Every structure is written in C-alpha cells, then in structure tokens.
XYZ file of C-alpha atoms in Angstrom:
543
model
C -25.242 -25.703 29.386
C -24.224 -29.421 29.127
C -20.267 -30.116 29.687
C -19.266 -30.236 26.436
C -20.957 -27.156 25.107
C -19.104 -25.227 28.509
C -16.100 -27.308 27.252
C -16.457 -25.343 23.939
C -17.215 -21.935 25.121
C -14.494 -21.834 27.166
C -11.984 -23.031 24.271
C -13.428 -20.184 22.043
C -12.980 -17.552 24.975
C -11.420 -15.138 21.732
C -14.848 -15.177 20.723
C -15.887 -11.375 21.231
C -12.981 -11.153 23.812
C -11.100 -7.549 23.816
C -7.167 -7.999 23.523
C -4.547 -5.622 24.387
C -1.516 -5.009 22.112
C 1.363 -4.625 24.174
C 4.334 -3.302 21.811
C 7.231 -4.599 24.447
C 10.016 -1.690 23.641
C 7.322 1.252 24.800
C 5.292 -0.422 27.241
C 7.867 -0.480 30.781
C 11.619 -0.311 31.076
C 12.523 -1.700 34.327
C 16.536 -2.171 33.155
C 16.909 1.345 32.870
C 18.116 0.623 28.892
C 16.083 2.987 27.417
C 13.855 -0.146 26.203
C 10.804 -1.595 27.669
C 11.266 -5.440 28.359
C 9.381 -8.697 29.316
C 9.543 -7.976 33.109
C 7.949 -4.521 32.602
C 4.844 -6.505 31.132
C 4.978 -8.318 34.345
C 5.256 -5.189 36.678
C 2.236 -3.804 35.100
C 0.048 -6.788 35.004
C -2.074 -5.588 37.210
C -2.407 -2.462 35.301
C -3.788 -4.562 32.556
C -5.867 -6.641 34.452
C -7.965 -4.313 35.473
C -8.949 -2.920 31.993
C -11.229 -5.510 31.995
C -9.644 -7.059 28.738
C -9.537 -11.174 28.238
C -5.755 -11.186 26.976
C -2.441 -9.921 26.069
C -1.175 -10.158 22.086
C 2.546 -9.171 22.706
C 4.558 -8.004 19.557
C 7.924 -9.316 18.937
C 10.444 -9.820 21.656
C 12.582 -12.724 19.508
C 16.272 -12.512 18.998
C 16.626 -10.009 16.574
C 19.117 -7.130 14.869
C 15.994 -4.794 15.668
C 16.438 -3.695 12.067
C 12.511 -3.301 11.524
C 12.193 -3.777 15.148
C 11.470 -7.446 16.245
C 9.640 -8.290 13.038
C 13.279 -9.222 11.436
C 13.701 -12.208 13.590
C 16.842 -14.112 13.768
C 16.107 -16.874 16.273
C 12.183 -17.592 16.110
C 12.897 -19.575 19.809
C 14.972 -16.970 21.748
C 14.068 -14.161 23.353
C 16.202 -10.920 22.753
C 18.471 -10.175 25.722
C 17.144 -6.105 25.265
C 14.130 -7.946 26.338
C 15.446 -10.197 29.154
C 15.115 -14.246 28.605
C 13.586 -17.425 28.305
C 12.710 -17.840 31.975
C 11.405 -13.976 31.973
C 8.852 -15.118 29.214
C 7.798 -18.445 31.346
C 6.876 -15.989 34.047
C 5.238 -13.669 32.369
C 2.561 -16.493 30.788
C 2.417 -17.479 34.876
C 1.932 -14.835 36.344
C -0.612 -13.648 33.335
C -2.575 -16.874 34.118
C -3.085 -16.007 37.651
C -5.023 -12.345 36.764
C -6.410 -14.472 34.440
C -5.099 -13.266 30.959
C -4.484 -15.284 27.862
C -1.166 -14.526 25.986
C -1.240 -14.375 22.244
C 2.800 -14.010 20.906
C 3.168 -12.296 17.345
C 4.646 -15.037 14.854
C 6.538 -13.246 11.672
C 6.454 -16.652 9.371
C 6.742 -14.790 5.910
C 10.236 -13.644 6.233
C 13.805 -14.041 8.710
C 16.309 -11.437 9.430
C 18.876 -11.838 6.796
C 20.630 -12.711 10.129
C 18.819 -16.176 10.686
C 21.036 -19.203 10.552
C 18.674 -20.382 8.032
C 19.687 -17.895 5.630
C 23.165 -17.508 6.146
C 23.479 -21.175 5.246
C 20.499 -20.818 2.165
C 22.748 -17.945 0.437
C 26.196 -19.932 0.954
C 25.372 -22.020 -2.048
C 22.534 -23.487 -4.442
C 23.333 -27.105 -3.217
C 22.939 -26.750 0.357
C 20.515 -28.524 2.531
C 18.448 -25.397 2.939
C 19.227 -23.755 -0.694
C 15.507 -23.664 -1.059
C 14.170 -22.276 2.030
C 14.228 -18.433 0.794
C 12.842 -17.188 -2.352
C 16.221 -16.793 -4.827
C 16.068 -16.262 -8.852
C 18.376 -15.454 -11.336
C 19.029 -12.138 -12.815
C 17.290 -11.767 -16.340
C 19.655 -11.481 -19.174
C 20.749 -7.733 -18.658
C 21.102 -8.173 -15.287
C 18.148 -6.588 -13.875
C 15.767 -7.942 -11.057
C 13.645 -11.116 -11.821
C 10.461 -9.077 -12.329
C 8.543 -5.712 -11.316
C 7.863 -6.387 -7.919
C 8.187 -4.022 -5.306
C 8.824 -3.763 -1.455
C 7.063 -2.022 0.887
C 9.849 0.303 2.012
C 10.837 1.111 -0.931
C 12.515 0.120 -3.955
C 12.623 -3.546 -5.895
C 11.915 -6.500 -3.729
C 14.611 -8.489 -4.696
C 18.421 -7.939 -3.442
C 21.292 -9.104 -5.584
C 23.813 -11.848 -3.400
C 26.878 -11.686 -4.494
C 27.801 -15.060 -2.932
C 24.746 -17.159 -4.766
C 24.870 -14.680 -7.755
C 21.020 -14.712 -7.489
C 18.489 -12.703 -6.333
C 16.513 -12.707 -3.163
C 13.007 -11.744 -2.952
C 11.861 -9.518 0.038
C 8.517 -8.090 0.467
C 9.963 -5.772 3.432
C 13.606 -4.140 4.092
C 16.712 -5.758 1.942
C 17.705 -7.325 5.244
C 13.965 -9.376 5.553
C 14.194 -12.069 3.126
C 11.044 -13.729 2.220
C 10.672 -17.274 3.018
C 9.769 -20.352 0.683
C 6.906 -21.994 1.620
C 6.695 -23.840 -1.576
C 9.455 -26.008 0.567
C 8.155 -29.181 2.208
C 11.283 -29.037 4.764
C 10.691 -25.451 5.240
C 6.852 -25.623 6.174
C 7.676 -28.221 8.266
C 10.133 -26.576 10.147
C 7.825 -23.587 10.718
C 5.027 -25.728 12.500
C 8.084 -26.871 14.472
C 8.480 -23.387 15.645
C 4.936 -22.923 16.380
C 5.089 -25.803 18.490
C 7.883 -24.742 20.585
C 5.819 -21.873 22.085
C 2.165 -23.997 22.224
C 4.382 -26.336 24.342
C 5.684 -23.181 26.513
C 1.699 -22.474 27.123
C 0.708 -19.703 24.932
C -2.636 -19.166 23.803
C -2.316 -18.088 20.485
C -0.580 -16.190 18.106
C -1.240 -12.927 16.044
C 0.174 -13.989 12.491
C 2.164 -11.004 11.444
C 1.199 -10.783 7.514
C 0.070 -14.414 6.973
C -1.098 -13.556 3.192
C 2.519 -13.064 2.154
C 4.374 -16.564 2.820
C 3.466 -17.720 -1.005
C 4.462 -16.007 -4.043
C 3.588 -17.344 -7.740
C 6.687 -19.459 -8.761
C 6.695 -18.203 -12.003
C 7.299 -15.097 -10.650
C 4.829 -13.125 -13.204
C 5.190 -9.344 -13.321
C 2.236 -7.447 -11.485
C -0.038 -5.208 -13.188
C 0.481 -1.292 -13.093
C -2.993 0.114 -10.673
C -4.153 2.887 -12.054
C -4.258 6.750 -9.835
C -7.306 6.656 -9.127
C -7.393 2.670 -7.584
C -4.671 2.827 -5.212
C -5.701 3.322 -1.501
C -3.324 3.135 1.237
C -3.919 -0.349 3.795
C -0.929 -0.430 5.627
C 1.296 1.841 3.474
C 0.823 5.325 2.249
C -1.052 5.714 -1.517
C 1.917 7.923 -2.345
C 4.076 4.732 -1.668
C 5.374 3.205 -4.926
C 4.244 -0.173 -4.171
C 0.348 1.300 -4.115
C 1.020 1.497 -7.857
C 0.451 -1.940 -8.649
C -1.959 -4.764 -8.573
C -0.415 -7.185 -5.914
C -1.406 -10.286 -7.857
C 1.563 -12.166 -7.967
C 3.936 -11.180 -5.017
C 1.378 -12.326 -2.324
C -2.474 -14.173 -0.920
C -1.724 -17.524 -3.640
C -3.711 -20.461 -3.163
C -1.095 -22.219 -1.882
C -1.351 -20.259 1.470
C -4.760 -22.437 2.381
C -3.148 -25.244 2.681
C -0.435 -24.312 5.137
C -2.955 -22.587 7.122
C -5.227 -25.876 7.154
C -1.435 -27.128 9.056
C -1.000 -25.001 11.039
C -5.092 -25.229 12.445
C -4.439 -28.838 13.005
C -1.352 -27.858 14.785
C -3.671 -25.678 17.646
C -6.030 -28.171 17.408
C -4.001 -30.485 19.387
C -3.759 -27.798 22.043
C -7.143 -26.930 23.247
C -8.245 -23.125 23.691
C -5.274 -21.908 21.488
C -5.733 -19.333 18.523
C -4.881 -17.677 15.663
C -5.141 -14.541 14.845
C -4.063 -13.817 10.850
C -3.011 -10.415 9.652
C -4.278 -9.844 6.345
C -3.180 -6.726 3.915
C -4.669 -7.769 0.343
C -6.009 -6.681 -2.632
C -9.475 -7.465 -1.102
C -9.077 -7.711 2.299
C -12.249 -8.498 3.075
C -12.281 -11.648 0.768
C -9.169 -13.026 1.966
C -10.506 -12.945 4.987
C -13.500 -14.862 4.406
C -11.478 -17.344 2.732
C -8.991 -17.944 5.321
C -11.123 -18.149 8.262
C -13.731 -20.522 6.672
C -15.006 -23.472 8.237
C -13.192 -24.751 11.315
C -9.985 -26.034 9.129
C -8.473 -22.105 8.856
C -7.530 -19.467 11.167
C -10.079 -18.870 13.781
C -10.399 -15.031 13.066
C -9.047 -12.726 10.695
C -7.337 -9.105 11.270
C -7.327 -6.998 8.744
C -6.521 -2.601 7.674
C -9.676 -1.386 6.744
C -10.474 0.590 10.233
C -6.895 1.418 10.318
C -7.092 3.091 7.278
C -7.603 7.621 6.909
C -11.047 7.119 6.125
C -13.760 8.189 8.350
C -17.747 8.728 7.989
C -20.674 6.397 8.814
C -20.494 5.303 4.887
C -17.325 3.593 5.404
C -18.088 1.971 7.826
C -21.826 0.481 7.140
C -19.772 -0.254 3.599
C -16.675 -2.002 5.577
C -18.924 -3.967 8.330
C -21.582 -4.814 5.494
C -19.088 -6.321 2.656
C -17.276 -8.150 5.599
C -20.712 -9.727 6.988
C -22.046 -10.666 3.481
C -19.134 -13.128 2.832
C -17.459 -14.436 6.170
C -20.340 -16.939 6.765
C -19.276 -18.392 9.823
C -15.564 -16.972 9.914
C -15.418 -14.798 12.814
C -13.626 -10.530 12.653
C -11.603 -9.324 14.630
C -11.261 -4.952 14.475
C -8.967 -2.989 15.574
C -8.611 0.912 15.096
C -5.287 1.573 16.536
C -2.242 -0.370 16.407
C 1.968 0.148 16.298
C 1.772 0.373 12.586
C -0.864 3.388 11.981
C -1.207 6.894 13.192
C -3.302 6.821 16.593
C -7.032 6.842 16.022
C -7.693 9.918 17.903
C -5.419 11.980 15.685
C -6.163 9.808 12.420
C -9.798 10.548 12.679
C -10.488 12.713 15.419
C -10.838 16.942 14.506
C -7.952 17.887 17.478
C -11.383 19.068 19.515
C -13.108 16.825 22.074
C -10.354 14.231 21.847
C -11.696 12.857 25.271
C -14.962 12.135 24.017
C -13.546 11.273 20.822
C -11.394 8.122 22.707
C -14.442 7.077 24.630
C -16.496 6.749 21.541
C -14.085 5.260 19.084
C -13.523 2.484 22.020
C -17.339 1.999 22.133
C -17.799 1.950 18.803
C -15.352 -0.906 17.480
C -16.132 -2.944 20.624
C -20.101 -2.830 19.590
C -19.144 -4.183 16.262
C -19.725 -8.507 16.384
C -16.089 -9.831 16.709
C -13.543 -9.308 18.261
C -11.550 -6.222 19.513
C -7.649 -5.483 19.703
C -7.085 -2.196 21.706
C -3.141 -0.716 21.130
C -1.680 0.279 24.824
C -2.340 4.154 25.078
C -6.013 3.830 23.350
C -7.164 3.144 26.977
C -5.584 6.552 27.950
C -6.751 8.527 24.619
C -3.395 9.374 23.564
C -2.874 11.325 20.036
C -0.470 10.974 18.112
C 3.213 11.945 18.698
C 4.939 14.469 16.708
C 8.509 13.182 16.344
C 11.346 15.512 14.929
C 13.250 14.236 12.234
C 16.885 13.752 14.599
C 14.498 11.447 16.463
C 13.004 8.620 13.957
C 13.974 5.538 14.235
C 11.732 3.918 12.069
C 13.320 2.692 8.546
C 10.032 3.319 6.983
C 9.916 6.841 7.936
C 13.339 7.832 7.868
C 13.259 6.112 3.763
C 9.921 8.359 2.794
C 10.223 11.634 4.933
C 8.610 13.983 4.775
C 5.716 12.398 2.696
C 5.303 9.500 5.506
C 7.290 10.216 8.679
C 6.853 6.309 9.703
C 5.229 4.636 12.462
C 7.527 6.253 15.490
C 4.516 8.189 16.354
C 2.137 5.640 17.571
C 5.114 3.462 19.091
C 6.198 6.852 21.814
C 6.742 5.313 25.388
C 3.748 4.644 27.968
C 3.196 7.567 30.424
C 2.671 6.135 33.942
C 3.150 9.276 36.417
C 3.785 12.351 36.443
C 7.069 12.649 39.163
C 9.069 9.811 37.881
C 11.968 10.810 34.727
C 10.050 9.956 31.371
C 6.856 9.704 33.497
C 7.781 6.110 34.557
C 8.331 4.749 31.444
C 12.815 3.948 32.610
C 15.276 5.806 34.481
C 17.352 5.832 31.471
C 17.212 7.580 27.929
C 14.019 6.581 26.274
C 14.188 5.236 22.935
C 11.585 7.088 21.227
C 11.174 10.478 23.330
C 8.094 10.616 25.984
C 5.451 12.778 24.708
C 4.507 15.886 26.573
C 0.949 15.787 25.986
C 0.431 11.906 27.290
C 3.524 13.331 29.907
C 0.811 15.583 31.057
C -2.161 12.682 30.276
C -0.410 9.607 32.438
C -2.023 6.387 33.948
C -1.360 7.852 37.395
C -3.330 11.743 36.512
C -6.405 9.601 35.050
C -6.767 6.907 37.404
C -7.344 9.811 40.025
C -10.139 11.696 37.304
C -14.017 9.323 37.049
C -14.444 11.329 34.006
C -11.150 10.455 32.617
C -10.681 7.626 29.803
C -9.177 5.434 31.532
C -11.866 4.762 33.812
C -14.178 5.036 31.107
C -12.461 2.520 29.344
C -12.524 0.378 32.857
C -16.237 0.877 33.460
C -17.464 -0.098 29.699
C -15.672 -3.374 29.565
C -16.664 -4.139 32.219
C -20.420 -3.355 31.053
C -19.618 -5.171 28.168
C -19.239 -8.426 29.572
C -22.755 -8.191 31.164
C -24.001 -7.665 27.583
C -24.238 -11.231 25.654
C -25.722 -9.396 22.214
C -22.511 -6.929 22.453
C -20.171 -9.747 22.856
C -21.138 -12.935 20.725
C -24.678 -11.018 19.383
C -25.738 -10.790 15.639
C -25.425 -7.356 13.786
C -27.971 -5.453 11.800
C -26.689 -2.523 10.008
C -29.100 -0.174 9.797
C -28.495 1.913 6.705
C -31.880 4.172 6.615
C -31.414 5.642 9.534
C -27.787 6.150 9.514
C -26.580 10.186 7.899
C -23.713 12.204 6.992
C -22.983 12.295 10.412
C -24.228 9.165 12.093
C -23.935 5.934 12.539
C -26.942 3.188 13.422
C -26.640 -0.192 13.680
C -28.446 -3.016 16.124
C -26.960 -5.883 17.930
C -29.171 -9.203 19.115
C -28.656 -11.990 20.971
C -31.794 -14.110 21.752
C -34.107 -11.509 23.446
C -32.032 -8.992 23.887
C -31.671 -6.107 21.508
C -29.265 -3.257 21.452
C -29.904 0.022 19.222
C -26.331 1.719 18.630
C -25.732 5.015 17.398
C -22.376 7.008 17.111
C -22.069 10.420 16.588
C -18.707 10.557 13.819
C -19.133 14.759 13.845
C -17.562 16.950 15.518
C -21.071 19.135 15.850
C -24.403 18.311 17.209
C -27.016 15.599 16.015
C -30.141 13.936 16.391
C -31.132 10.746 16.153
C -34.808 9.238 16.019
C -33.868 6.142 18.206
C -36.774 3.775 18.917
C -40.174 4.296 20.611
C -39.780 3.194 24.005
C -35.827 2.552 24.074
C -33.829 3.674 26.763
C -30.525 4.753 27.244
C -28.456 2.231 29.006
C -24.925 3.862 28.129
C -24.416 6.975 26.557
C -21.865 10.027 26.748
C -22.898 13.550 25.155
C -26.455 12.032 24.846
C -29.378 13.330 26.415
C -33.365 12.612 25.514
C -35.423 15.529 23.657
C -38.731 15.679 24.734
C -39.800 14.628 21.531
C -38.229 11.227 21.917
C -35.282 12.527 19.680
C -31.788 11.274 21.104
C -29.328 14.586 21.128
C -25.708 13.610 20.714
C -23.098 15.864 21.107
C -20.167 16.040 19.476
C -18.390 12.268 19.080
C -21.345 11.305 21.095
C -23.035 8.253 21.611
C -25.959 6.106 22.899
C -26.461 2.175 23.378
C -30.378 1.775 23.753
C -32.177 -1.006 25.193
C-alpha cells in the first residue's frame, strides 16, 4: 500500500467500523445523582474497549432543560453540569484516544431549546438581529395555525408567541423550535458550532435528524396518506403525524447545499465524519442523495431495521433497494438504538433470546457498511417494562397507552450484581434498573464463555480478520433465501463468505455450498447430506 492510499484508509477508518451508542444519562453515574455523566464514560472505557468496537457516538450531553432529554439544546458549546464539564469532555476524547477509540458527538442542528439565547432574542421582536433565525409565520385570517403540519409528539407544529404575535414552527415538542436554515447568518453560525468541537478533537458527529433543517417557505399544506400507506419509521403508525405525506415540512433541496458546507467543513480536519440521521418519506432515497459523491455526508443512518418488521423479505427488500441506488454512498445499520424498542424484544419470540442477541449482532454486522450497536445490545438485554408512575419520556407520557415512549430502551446499564442498582449510582436511578438485565449484568456474563457478552467480544474481534465482512461487496441471494431464512454472500478479492440467518424461532435447513465450511456458526451443525441445520435464530458464515 503506497503512503497515500494508507493515508486514506486510515482517514476512512468509519468505513465498516462498528460504533457504540453510549446514551450518557444510563450508561454510569459516578456523582451518585441518579444520572449517568461524562466521567462514567471514562470509568468504563475499558469496558468498551474491549468490545472490540472502533468508536464511541455519544448522545447529547449539551446544556440543556432536559425537556426531550439533551436533544433540546440550549448552549450547543457547553456541557450540562448533570453531566460534569468542559474539561470532563477534553478527557474523555484523551483518554478515548489512548484505548484507541474515535469519538463521534450527536449534533441536534434542526431545532434549539426554546431556552437558547438565540431564540429568546428571535421571539423578542421581528426587527431583531436574529428575527430570522427560527421558522415564525403569521396566523391565517381566523387565527388558526399557518398550515396542516404536524409534530411528532403530537398536535400542530406551530406554537402561537404571544410576544411576536406569530407562530413558530416545531417539528418536535412546543419547547423545540425549528431552526431557519434559509438564513445566511444562521447557517453560518451553525458551521461555527461544528467547528468548536472539530477544534476540541472529535471525530465526527452523528447528525440528529439532518433531513429536517429546511422546510418549503411557502409553507404548502401536506397531503392527507391514506390507511393503508402509513408505516411507522421513528414514530408509531397510530401517531397522527403518520397520516400525512411529509412533503413540505421536511428533506427540501435546499438541505444539499448546507450539507455540501458542512463536508467542506470536515474536510479541513482529516479522518473526521458524519454520520446523518435520516427519517423520510423514502428513506432509502434520501440517503442516496445525501451521501453521494465525496461533497455529502460520508454515510447515511437511517429507520428501516429499527422498524416492527421482521422476515428475510424485508430485509433482502431493505438491503436490495438501498444497494441499487447509493452508488458509491456508503450505509450505516443499526437495529437498536435509544429511540426504538430493543431488538431482542422488537423482533425476537421471548424464547432463545440469547441466541436471538448473538444472531441479530451477526447479522447487521455481515451487512456491507457500517454498524452502530446501542449499549446493552452487547449484553442481550430486552426491553424494559416501565409502569406508568415511572415514564419520563414526553413522548410516552403524551400517547399512553397506545405508545408508552422510548423509557424502555433508555433503563440504566447493569454492571454487577452486589452493588445498589447493580452499579449503575449509589443514588436513585432515573429510569428504574431492570430486574431481568439486574439478574443479566456485565459482571454475571463476563464470568459465562457462552454468554453474549463474550460472544459479542469474540465475533468482533473475528470480524476484523475478515476484509469481505468489513469493506467486502454484497450479493443478496434471493433464490435461496425462504420464509424463514436469510442468504446472502459477501466478497472481497478472493475471499468469499456465504451467510445465512435463521429469522425463526423453529428449525431449518439450508443447502449451503458444495465444499463450504463453517467458519462461525451458533445452532448450526452439518447434515450428512451437506445440508446446514440451524436451530432456532441460528446461524452460519461459510467459507
């Protein structure tokens, strides 16, 4: 490899790396607040390190009312003191460095807190230096909203101000207002932002839902989405705002632009990333459009393995439609993260949830891209079942019992079994600890070789041994895939890789290749018919 091809590889290290969500407030309390913080992502660096994974994307930890949780931010350039500070941050991206882990920071660029200094001084008048910098629009004649669109959470999207006499658009909760990005001073101001952590020596940033910082300006009403079109990416179907066509509200073709910025912006800072979140109409699309060429993001993230459904068709239908238009744009999958119900629970039958972890991790990681893995995947935690006195979600506490929010993937880490709230602080946990990871912690599994944990330990590292799993091309391989399995091949130069995943919870056989033989496999066995057995949420990886 000549120097400046090694020069490149190692500035696209995301490419097929596996990154590991930590969601700060349920990771390690080490204040004894209740609340995880920045110095419990230090304590347990080690603890990450030795997943095998090539970085950290840590959600919000920015000054913040903690209405929606750290995605309402109020100071994009502080770090919230139930978090710790500045100089805690600066140590973690050290320290991270020496075990030899990238950090990737979440960025929320679509929308403040209603408690930003930027909109407290947009919504003092229409005059003001930075009257433009949030989406505001008159009433129509009777008073009502500017148009039909809706929020997420519920409700319109726009909020009456009673000081501007105007509306204000916002996508999310009344107290997120949206951004305007048709602002010069405003885009400007966000690359500023950006900047401010690229020069504090992060390596990239997860852009928290990038397709919603431009809105049409003639604010046109969206079209009503008939019953039988609306699927749930991100938000239930049974959620209002699945009953429209979200044409107008969000993904204009203004956004390429700003994203073409904010690329040069990393470019100037070698081996630095972006990592878009995108919840469209078509998904897929918008991804291939944003991470085209080597102007755009550098990979896209999107719901369509995070949604409820579940079979080898969805996924040979997902993968296929995603490979036939990215062209050289480059995935990134992720089954689990703190918005959706855990994968084990969301797919798995409530039988052979072990087995069940182990192959969902294989699975997604044998797809070409790369792979986000939410802290408690690598432990096979299900979901938690939160009483109603408990939520603190606003999105489950607004459409309960229909949706009972998020508050179930977001449950505190389990790390032992004698310490109060198995590890996780020695004071009252904000979300309870769940008895069945209580019983399921870091410290139980790291003593068990069959457990997940050291399953996940022992396949990434396998992984990296394996150029055609990491950087490889992908064949889907839809005549020999079933009901119940799933077949697909993976190349890289001479080396060829035939996957096949079990998605049943019963027995099945698959007619792998003449000759092939089982380099990793769990509930597999060989028939002596050359048939491949797979047990239930079984798997093999022949070579």
């Amino acid at each position: 490899m000549t120097e400046s091809n090694a020069t490149q590889a190692q500035h696209e290290w995301w490419r097929g790396a596996v990154i590991y969500q930590v969601y700060p407030r349920s990771f390690c309390d080490t204040n004894g607040d209740g609340i995880g913080d920045i110095q419990g992502i230090i304590k347990k660096l080690d603890y990450i390190a030795e997943l095998g994974v090539d970085a950290l994307w840590v959600s919000p930890f920015f000054k913040s009312p903690m209405k929606d949780f750290g995605y309402d931010i109020s100071d994009y350039r502080d770090v919230d003191p139930i978090f710790g500070k500045l100089t805690d941050f600066d140590e973690l991206i050290a320290k991270a460095k020496q075990h030899g882990l990238k950090i990737v920071i979440d960025q929320v660029l679509s929308h403040t807190s209603d408690q930003h200094a930027w909109f407290q001084e947009s919504s003092r008048s229409k005059t003001n230096p930075k009257a433009d910098w949030y989406v505001w629009a008159d009433a129509k004649a009777d008073g009502s909203p500017p148009n039909n669109w809706i929020s997420i959470f519920g409700g319109s999207a726009w909020e009456w101000h009673e000081g501007r006499q105007q509306y204000y658009l916002h996508n999310f909760l009344k107290s997120q207002p949206d951004l305007n990005f048709h602002s010069d001073a405003l885009r400007q101001q966000i690359l500023h932002e950006l900047e401010f952590w690229l020069q504090r020596g992060v390596d990239g940033f997860r852009l928290d839902a990038i397709n919603f910082c431009y809105h049409d300006q003639s604010l046109r009403d969206n079209p009503f989405k008939p019953v039988e079109k609306r699927t749930g990416r991100g938000f239930s179907p049974d959620n209002p705002y699945a009953a429209q066509y979200h044409l107008y509200d969000n993904t204009q073709s203004e956004n390429i632009a700003f994203l073409e910025s904010v690329r040069a912006l990393l470019d100037r800072y070698p081996g630095t990333v972006t990592l878009g979140e995108i919840n469209s109409e078509d998904s897929l699309k918008t991804l291939a459009e944003y991470t085209q060429g080597k102007t755009r993001l550098h990979m896209g993230y999107n719901f369509e393995l995070l949604a409820d459904e579940f079979s080898p068709h969805h996924f040979l239908h997902t993968v296929g439609a995603l490979e036939e238009v990215i062209g050289e744009g480059w995935p990134c999958w992720a089954v689990s993260n703190h918005d959706v119900t855990r994968v084990v629970s969301r797919w798995g039958s409530g039988k052979h949830n072990n087995d069940f972890a182990k192959m969902a991790l294989v699975l997604a990681a044998s797809l070409r891209g790369t792979l986000c893995v939410y802290q408690g995947e690598e432990l096979g935690f299900t979901q938690a079942d939160i009483a109603r006195e408990d939520l603190q979600d606003p999105f489950g506490i607004e459409f309960w019992p229909d949706f009972k929010g998020r508050d179930g993937c977001r449950t505190p880490m389990a790390w032992d079994t004698s310490s109060t709230n198995a590890g996780f602080s020695d004071g009252k946990p904000w979300l309870p600890v769940d008895d069945a990871h209580r019983r399921n912690n870091v410290s139980v599994q790291q003593q068990d070789p069959e457990s997940v944990l050291n399953f996940y330990k022992q396949f990434l590292q396998w992984r990296r041994t394996m150029p055609a799993l990491v950087s490889g091309e992908i064949n889907l391989n839809t005549s020999s895939s079933t009901d119940q399995l799933l077949v697909f091949r993976r190349t890289n130069h001479d080396t060829e890789i035939h996957a096949c995943f079990n998605l049943s919870d019963s027995t099945a056989v698959w007619n792998a290749a003449a000759g092939s033989q089982i380099a990793l496999g769990n509930g597999a066995k060989r028939n002596d018919n050359g048939t491949i057995e797979l047990g239930p949420y079984g798997f093999a990886l022949c070579i």
